[in-house]
PDB file of C-alpha atoms and ligand atoms in Angstrom:
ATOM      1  CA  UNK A 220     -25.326 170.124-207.026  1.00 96.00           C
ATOM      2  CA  UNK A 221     -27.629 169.265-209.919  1.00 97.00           C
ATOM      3  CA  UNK A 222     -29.801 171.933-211.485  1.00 98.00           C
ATOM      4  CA  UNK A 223     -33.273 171.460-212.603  1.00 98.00           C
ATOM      5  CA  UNK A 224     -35.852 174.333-214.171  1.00 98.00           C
ATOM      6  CA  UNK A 225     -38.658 175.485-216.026  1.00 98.00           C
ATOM      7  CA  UNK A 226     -39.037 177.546-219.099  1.00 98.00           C
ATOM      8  CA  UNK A 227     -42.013 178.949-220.086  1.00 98.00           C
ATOM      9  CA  UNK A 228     -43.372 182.758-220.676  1.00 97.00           C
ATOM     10  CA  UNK A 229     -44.438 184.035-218.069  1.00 96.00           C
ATOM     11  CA  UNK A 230     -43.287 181.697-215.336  1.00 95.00           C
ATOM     12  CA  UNK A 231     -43.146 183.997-212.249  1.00 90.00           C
ATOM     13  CA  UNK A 232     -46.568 182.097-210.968  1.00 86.00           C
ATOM     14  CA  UNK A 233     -44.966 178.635-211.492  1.00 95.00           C
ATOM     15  CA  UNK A 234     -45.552 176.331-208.694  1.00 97.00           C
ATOM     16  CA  UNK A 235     -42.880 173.610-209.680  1.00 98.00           C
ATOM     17  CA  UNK A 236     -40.139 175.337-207.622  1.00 98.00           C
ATOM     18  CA  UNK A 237     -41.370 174.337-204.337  1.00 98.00           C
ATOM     19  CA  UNK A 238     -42.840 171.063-205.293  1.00 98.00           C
ATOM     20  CA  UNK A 239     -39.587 169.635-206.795  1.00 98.00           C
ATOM     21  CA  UNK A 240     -37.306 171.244-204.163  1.00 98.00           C
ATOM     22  CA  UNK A 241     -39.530 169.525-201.538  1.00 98.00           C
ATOM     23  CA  UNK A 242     -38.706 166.123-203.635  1.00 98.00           C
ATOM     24  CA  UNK A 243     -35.077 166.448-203.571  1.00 98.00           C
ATOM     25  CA  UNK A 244     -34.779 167.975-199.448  1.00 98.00           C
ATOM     26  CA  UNK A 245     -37.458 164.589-198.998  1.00 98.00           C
ATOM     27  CA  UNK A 246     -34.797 162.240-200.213  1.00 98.00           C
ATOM     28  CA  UNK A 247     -31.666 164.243-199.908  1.00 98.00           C
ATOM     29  CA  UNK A 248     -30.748 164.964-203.110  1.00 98.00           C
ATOM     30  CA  UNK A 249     -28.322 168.170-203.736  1.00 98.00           C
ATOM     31  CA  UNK A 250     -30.266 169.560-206.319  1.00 98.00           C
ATOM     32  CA  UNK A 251     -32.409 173.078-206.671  1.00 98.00           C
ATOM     33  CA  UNK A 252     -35.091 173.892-209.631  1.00 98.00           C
ATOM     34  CA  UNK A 253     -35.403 177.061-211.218  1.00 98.00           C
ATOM     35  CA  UNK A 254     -37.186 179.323-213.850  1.00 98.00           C
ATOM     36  CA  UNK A 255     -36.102 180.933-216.538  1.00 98.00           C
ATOM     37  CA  UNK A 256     -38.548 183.040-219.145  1.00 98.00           C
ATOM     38  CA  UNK A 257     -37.111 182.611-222.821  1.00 98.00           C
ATOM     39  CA  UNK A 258     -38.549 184.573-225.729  1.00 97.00           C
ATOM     40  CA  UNK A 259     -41.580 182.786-227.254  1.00 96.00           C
ATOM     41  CA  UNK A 260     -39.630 182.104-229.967  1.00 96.00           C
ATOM     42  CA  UNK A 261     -36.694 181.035-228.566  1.00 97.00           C
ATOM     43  CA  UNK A 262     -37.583 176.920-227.031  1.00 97.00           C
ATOM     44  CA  UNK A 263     -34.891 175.621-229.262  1.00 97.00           C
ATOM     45  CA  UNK A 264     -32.017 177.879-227.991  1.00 97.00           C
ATOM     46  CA  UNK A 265     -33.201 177.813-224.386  1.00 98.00           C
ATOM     47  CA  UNK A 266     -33.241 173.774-224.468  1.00 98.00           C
ATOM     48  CA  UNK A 267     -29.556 173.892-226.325  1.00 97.00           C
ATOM     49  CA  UNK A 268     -28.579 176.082-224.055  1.00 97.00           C
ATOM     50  CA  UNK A 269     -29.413 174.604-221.020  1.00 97.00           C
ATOM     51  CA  UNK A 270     -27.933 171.591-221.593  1.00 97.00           C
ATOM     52  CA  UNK A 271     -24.678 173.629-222.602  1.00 96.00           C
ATOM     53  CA  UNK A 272     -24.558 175.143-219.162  1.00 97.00           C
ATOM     54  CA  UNK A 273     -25.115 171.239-217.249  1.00 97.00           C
ATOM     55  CA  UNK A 274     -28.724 171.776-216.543  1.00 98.00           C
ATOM     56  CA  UNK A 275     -29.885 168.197-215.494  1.00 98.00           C
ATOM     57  CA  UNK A 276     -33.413 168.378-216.545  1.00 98.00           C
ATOM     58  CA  UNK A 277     -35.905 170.954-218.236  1.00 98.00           C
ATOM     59  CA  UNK A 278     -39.510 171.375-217.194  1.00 98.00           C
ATOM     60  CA  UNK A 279     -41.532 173.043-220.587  1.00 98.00           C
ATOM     61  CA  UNK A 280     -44.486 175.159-220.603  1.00 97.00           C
ATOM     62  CA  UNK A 281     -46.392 177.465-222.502  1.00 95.00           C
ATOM     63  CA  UNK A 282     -45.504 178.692-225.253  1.00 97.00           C
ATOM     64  CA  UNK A 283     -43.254 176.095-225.728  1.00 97.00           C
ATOM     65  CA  UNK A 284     -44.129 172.775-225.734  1.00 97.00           C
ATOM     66  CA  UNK A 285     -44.646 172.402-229.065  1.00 97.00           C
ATOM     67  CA  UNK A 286     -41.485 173.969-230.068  1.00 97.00           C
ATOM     68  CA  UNK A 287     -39.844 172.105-228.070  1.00 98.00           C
ATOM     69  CA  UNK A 288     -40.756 168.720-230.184  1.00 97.00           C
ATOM     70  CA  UNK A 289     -37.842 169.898-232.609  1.00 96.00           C
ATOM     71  CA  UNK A 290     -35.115 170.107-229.810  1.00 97.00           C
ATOM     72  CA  UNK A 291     -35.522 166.651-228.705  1.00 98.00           C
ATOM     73  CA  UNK A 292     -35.408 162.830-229.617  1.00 98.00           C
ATOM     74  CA  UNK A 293     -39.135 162.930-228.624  1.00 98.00           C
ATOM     75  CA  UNK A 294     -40.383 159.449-226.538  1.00 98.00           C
ATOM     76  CA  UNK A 295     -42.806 157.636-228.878  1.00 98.00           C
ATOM     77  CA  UNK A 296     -45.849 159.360-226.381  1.00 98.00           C
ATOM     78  CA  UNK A 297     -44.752 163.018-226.781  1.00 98.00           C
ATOM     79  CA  UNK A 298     -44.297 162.712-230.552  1.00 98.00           C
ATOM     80  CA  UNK A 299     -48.148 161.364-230.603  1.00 97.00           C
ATOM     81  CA  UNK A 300     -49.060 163.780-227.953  1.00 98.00           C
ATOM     82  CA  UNK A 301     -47.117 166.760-230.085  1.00 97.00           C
ATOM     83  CA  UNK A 302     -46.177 168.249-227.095  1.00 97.00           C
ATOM     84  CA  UNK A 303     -42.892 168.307-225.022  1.00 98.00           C
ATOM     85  CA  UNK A 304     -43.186 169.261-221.032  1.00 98.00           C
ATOM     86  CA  UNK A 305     -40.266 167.091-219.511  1.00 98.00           C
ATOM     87  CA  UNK A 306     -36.616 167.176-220.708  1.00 98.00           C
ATOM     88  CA  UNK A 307     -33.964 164.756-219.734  1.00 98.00           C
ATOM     89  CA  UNK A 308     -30.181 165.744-221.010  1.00 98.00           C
ATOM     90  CA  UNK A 309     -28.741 162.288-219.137  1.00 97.00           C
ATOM     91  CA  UNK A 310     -28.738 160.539-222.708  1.00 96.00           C
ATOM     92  CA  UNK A 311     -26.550 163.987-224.242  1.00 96.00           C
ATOM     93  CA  UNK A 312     -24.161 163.738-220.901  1.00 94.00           C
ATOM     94  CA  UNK A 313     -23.504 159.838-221.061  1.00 94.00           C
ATOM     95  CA  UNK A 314     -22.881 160.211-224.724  1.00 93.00           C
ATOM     96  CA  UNK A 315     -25.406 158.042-225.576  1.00 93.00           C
ATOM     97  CA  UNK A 316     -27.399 160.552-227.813  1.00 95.00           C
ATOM     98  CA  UNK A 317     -27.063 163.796-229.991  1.00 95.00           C
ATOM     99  CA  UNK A 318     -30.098 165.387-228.485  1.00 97.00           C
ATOM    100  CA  UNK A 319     -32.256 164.932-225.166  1.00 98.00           C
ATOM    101  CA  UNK A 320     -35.257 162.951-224.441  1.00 98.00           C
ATOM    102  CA  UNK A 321     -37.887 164.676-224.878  1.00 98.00           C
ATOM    103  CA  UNK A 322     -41.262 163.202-222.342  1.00 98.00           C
ATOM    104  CA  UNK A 323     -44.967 164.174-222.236  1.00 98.00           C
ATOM    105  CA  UNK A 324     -45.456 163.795-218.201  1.00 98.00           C
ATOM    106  CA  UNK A 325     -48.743 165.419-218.794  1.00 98.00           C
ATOM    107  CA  UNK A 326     -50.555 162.123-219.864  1.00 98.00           C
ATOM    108  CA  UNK A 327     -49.114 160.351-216.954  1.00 98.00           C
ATOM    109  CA  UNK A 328     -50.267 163.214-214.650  1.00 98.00           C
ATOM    110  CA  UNK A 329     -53.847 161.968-216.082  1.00 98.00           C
ATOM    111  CA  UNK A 330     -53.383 158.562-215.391  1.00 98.00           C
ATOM    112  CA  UNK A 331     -51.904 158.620-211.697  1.00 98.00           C
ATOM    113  CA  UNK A 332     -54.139 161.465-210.549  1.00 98.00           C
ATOM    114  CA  UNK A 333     -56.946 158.944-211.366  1.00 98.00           C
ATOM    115  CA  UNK A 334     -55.603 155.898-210.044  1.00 98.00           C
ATOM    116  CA  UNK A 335     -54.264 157.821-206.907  1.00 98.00           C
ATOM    117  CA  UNK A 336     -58.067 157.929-206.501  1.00 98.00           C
ATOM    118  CA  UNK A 337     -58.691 154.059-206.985  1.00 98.00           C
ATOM    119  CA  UNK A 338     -60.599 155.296-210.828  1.00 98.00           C
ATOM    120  CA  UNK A 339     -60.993 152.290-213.132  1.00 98.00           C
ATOM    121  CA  UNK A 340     -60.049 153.343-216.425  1.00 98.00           C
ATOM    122  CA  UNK A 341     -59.940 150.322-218.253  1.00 98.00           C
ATOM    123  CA  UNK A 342     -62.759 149.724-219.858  1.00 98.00           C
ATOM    124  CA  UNK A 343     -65.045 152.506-219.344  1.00 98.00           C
ATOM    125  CA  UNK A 344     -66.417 155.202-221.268  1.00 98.00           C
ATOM    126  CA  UNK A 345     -64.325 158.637-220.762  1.00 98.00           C
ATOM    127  CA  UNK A 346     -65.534 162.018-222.042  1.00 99.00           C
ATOM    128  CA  UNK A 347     -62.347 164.551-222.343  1.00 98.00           C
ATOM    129  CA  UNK A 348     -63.643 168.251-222.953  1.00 98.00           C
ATOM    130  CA  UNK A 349     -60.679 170.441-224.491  1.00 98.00           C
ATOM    131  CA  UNK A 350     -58.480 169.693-227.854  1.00 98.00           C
ATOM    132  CA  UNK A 351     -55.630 172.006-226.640  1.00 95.00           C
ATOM    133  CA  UNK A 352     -52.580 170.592-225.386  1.00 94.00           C
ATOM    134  CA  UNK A 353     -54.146 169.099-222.112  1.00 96.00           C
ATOM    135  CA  UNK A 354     -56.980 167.698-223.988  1.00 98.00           C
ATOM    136  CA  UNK A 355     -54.688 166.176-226.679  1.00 98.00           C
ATOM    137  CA  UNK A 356     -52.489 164.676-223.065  1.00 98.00           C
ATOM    138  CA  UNK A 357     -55.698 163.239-221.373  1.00 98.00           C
ATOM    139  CA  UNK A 358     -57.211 161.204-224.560  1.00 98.00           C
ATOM    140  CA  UNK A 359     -53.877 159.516-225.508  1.00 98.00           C
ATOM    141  CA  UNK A 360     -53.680 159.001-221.478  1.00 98.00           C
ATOM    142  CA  UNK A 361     -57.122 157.782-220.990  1.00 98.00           C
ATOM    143  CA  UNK A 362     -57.403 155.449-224.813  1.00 98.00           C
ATOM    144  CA  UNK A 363     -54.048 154.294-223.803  1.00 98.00           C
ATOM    145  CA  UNK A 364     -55.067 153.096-220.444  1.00 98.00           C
ATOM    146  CA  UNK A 365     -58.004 151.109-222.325  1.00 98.00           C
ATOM    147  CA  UNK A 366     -61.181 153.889-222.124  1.00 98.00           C
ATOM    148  CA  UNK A 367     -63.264 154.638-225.151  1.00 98.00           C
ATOM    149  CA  UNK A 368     -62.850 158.264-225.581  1.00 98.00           C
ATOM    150  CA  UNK A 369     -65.117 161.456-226.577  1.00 98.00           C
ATOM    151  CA  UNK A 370     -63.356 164.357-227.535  1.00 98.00           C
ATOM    152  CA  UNK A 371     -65.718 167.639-227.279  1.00 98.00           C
ATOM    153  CA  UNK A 372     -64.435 171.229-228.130  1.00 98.00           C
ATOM    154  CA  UNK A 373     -65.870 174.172-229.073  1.00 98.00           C
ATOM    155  CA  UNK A 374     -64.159 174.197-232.116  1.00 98.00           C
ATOM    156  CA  UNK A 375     -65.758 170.746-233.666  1.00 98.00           C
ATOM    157  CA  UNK A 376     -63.563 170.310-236.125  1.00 98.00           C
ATOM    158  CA  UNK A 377     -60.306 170.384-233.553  1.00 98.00           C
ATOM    159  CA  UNK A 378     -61.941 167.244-231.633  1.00 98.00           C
ATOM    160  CA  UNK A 379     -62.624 165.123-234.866  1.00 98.00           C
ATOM    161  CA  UNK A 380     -58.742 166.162-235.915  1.00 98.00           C
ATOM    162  CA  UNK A 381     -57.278 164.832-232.212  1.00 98.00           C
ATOM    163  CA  UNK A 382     -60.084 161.900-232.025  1.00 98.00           C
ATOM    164  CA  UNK A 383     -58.663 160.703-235.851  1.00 98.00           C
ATOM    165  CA  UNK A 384     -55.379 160.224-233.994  1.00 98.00           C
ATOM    166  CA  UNK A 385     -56.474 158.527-230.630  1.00 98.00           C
ATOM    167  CA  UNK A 386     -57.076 155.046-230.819  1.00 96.00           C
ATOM    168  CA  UNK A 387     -60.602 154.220-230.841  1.00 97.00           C
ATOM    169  CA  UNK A 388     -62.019 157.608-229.886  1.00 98.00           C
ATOM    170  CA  UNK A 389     -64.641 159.835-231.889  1.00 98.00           C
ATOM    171  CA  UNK A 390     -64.686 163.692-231.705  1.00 98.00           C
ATOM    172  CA  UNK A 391     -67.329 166.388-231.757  1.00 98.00           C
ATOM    173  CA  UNK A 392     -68.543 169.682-230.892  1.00 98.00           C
ATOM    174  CA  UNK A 393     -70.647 170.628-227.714  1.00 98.00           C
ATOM    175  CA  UNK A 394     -74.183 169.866-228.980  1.00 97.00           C
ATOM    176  CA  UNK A 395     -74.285 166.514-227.498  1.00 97.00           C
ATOM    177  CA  UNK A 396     -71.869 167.036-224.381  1.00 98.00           C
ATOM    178  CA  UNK A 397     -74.446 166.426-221.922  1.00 98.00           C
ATOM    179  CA  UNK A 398     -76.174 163.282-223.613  1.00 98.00           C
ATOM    180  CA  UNK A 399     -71.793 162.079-223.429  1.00 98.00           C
ATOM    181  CA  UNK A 400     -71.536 162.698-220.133  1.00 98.00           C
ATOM    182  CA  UNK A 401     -74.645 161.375-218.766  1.00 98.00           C
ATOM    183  CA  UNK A 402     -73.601 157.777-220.364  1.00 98.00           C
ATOM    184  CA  UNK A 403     -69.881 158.173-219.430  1.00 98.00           C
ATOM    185  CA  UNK A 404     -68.043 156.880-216.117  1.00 98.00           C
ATOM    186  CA  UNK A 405     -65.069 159.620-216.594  1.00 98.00           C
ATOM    187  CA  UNK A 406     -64.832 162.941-217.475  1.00 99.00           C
ATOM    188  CA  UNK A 407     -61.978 165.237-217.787  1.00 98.00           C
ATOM    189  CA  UNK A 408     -62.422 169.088-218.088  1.00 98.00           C
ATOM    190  CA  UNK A 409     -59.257 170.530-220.242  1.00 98.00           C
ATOM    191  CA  UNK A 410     -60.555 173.668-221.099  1.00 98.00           C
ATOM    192  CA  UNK A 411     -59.458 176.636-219.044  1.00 97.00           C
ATOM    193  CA  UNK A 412     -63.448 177.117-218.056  1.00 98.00           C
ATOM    194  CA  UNK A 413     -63.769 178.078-214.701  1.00 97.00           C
ATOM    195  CA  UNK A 414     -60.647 179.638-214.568  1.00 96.00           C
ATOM    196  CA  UNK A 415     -60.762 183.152-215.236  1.00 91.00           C
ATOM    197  CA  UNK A 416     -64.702 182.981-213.702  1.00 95.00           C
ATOM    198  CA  UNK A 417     -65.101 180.842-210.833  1.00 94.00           C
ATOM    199  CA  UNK A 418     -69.278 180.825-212.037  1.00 96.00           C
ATOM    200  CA  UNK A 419     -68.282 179.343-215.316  1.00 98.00           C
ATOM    201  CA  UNK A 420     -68.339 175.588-215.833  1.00 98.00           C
ATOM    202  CA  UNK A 421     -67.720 173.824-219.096  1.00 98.00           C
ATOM    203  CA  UNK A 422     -70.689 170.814-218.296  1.00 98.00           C
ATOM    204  CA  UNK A 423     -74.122 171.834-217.315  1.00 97.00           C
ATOM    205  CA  UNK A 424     -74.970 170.351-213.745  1.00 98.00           C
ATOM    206  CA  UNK A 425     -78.209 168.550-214.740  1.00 98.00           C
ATOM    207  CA  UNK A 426     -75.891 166.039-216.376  1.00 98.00           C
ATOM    208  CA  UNK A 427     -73.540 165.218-213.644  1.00 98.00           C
ATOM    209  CA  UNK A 428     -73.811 161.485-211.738  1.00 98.00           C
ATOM    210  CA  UNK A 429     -72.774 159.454-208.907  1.00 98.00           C
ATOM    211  CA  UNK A 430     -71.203 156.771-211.243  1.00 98.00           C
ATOM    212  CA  UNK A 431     -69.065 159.992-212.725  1.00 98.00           C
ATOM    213  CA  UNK A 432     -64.687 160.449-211.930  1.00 98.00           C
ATOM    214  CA  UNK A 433     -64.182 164.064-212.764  1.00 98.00           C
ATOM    215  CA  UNK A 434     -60.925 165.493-213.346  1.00 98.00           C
ATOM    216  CA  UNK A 435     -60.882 169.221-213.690  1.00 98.00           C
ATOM    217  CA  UNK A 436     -57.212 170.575-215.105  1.00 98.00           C
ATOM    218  CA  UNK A 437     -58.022 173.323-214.148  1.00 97.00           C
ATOM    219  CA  UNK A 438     -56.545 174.133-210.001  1.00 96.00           C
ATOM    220  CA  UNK A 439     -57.415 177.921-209.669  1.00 95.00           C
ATOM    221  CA  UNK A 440     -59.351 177.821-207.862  1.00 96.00           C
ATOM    222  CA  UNK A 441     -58.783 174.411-206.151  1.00 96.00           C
ATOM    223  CA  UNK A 442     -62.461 174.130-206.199  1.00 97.00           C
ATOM    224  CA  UNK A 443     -64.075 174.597-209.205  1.00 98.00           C
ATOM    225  CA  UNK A 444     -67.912 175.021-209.806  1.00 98.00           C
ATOM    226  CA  UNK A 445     -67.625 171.954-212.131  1.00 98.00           C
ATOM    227  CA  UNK A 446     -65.871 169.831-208.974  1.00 98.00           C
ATOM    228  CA  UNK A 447     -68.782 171.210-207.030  1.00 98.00           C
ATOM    229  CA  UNK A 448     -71.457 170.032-208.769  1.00 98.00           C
ATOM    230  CA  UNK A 449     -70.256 166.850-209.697  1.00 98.00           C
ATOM    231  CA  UNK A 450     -69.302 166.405-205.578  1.00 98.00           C
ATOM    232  CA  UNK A 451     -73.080 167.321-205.454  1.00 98.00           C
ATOM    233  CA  UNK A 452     -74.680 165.014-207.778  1.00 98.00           C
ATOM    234  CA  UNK A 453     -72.209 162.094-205.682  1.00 98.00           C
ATOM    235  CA  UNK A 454     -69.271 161.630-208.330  1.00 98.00           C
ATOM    236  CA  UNK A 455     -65.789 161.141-207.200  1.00 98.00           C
ATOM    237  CA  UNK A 456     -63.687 164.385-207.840  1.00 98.00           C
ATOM    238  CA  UNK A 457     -60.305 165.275-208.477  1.00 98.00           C
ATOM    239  CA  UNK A 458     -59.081 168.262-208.507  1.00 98.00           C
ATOM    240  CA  UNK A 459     -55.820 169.942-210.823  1.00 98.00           C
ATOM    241  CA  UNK A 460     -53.835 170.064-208.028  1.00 98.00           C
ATOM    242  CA  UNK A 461     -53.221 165.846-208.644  1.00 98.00           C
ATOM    243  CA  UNK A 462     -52.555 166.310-212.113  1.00 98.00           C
ATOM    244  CA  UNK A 463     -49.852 168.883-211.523  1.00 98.00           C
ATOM    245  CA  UNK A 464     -48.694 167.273-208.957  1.00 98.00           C
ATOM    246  CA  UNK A 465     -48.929 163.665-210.946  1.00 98.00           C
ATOM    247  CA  UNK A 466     -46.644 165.493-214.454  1.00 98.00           C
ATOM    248  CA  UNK A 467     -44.468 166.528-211.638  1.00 98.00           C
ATOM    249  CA  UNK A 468     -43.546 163.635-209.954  1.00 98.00           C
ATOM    250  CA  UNK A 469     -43.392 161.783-213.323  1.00 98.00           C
ATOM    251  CA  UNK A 470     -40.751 164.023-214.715  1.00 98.00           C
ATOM    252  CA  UNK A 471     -38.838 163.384-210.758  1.00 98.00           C
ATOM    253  CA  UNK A 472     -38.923 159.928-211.612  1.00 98.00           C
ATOM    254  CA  UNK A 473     -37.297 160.014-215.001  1.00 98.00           C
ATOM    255  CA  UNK A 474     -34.954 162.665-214.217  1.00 98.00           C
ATOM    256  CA  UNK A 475     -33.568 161.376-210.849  1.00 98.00           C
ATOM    257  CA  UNK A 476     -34.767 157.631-211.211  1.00 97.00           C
ATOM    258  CA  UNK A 477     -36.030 157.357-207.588  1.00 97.00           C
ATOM    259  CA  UNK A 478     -39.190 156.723-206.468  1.00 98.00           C
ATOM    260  CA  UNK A 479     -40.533 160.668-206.017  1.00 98.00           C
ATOM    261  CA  UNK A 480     -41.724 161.040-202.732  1.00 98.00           C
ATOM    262  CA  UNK A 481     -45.246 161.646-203.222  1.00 98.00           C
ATOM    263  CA  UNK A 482     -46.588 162.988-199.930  1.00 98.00           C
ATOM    264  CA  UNK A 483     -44.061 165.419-199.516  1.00 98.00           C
ATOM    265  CA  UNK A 484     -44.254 166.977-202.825  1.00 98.00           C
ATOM    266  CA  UNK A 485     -47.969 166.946-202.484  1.00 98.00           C
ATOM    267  CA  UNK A 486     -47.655 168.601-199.183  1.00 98.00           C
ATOM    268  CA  UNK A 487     -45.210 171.947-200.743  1.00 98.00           C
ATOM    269  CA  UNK A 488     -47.891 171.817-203.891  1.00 98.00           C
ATOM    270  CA  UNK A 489     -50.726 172.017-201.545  1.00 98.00           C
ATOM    271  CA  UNK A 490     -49.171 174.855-199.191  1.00 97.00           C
ATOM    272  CA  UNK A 491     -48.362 177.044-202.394  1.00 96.00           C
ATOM    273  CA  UNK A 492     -51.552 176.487-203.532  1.00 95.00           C
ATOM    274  CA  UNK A 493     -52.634 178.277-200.502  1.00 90.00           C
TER     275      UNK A 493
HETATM  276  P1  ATR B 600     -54.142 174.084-223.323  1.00 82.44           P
HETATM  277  O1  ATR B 600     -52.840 173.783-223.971  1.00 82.44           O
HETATM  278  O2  ATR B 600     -53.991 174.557-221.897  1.00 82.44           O
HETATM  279  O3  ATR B 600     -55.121 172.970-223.429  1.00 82.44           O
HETATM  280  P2  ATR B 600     -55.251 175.633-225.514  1.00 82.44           P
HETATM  281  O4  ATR B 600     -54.467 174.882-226.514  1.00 82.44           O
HETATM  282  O5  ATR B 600     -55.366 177.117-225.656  1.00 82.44           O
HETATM  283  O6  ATR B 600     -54.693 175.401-224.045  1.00 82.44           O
HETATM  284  O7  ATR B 600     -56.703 174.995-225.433  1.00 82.44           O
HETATM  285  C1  ATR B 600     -57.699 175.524-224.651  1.00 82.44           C
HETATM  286  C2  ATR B 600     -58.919 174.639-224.750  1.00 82.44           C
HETATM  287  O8  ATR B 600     -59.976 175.215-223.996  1.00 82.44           O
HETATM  288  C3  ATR B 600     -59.438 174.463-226.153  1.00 82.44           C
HETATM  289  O9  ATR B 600     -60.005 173.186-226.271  1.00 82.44           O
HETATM  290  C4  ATR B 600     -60.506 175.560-226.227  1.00 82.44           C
HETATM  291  O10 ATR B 600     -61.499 175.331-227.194  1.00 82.44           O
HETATM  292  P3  ATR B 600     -61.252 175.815-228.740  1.00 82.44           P
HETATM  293  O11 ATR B 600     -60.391 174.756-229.364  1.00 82.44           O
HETATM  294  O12 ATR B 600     -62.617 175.867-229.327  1.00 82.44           O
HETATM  295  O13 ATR B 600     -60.582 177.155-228.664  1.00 82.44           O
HETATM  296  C5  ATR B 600     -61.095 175.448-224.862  1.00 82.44           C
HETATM  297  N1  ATR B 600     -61.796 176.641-224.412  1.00 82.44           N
HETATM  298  C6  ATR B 600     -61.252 177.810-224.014  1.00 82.44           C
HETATM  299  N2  ATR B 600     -62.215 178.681-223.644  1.00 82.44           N
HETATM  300  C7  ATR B 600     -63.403 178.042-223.806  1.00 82.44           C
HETATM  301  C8  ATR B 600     -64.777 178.392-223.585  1.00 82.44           C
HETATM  302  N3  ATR B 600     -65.104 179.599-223.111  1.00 82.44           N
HETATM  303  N4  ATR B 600     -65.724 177.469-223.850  1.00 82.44           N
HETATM  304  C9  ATR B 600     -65.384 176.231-224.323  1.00 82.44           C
HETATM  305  N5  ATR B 600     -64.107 175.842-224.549  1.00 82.44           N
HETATM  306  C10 ATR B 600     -63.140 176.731-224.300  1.00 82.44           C
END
């Protein structure tokens, strides 16, 4: 049996158990996925250790992804991204490497959640609001798959600092968010607003439009004011849900080098969510 987890402080809400576990039961692989809560400081013991004990494959969340960079031989994405959610210890246990790969599935989770929903990204004009970690995942995901991208954040100068290191992209505050949006085709909200209150949105409806993709990171609730509006003003939504589900199947993929079974771990995702 192979053994596959998550670290990350807290974890207890984490919704990657059942979504994995419905992966392997889908295509009969022996395998479970667990949690475990290190100490926040403690990424680069937990990772060691875990590969130590024959772990196959580490999820990472907050607090650290970051951390985690320094545990890893980092993928040329996660180094840009500066963030490490996916670990894969199959290059440590066929000798081929010192350290394990360290992958960013968040960007992909960007990516497929879009083109799950037949978005274009090539081309157009894509609006990411957020410089955190998810932010800094969707504008390497979003220039990388060919989009000119805005990065707006409440803290200015954080935007101009990710934008200088996205290919092609300019960064800002809020001032001009709206005027942004109103001009882009995509928009991705990674900010936790309209998380913690459900009447919160991070982009004003007035500037919502049917030739608008919005991706919202945020999946508690499912539907969030911002997904409401833009449904509303006749722009095709997707909600967090995808992109959780999308950095999930990614990290399936690399770890067990199958073709994840989408549906299925979509279906266990969707029932938790529930
Ligand atoms: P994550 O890794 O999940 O992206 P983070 O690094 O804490 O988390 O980033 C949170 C993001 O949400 C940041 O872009 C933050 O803006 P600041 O850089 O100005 O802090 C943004 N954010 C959080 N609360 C916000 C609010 N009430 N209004 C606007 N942006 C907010």
């Amino acid at each position: 049996m192979q053994v596959y987890g998550l670290i990350g402080n807290p974890v207890g809400h984490s919704l990657s158990p059942p979504m994995h576990e419905a992966g392997y039961g889908s295509l009969g692989i022996d395998a479970r996925y667990v949690t475990f809560e290190p100490a926040p400081d403690d990424a680069a013991e937990a990772i060691e250790g875990a590969g130590a004990l024959g772990v196959a494959g580490l999820n990472v969340t907050v607090p650290f992804k970051q951390d985690a960079l320094e545990a890893v031989d980092p993928a040329p994405l996660a180094e840009r991204i500066g963030a490490v959610n996916t670990v894969d210890f199959a290059p440590v246990r066929e000798g081929d490497a010192d350290r394990p790969r360290g992958h960013n599935t968040d960007a992909a989770g960007v990516k497929r959640a879009f083109s799950h929903h037949d978005v274009e990204i090539d081309g157009r004009d894509a609006v990411v609001v957020g410089a955190g970690g998810a932010g800094r995942a969707a504008a390497f995901a979003l220039a990388d798959a060919g989009a000119a991208v805005h990065v707006a954040n409440r803290t200015a100068e954080r935007a101009v600092e990710l934008a200088e290191a996205v290919p092609g992209a300019t960064g800002a505050g809020l001032d001009d968010l709206g005027d942004r949006v109103a001009a882009a085709d995509v928009l991705v909200n990674a900010t936790s607003v309209g998380m913690d209150d459900p009447d919160a949105t991070p982009v004003p409806a007035e500037h919502l439009h049917g030739d608008l993709a919005v991706l919202d990171a945020v999946y508690a609730p499912i539907e969030t004011r911002l997904l409401r509006e833009a449904a509303d003003a006749g722009a095709t939504t997707v909600d967090g849900a995808w992109m959780l589900l999308f950095q999930g199947v990614e990290a399936f993929e690399i770890w067990t080098g199958a073709d994840a079974p989408v549906e299925a771990m979509n279906a266990a995702l969707r029932a938790e969510l529930e």
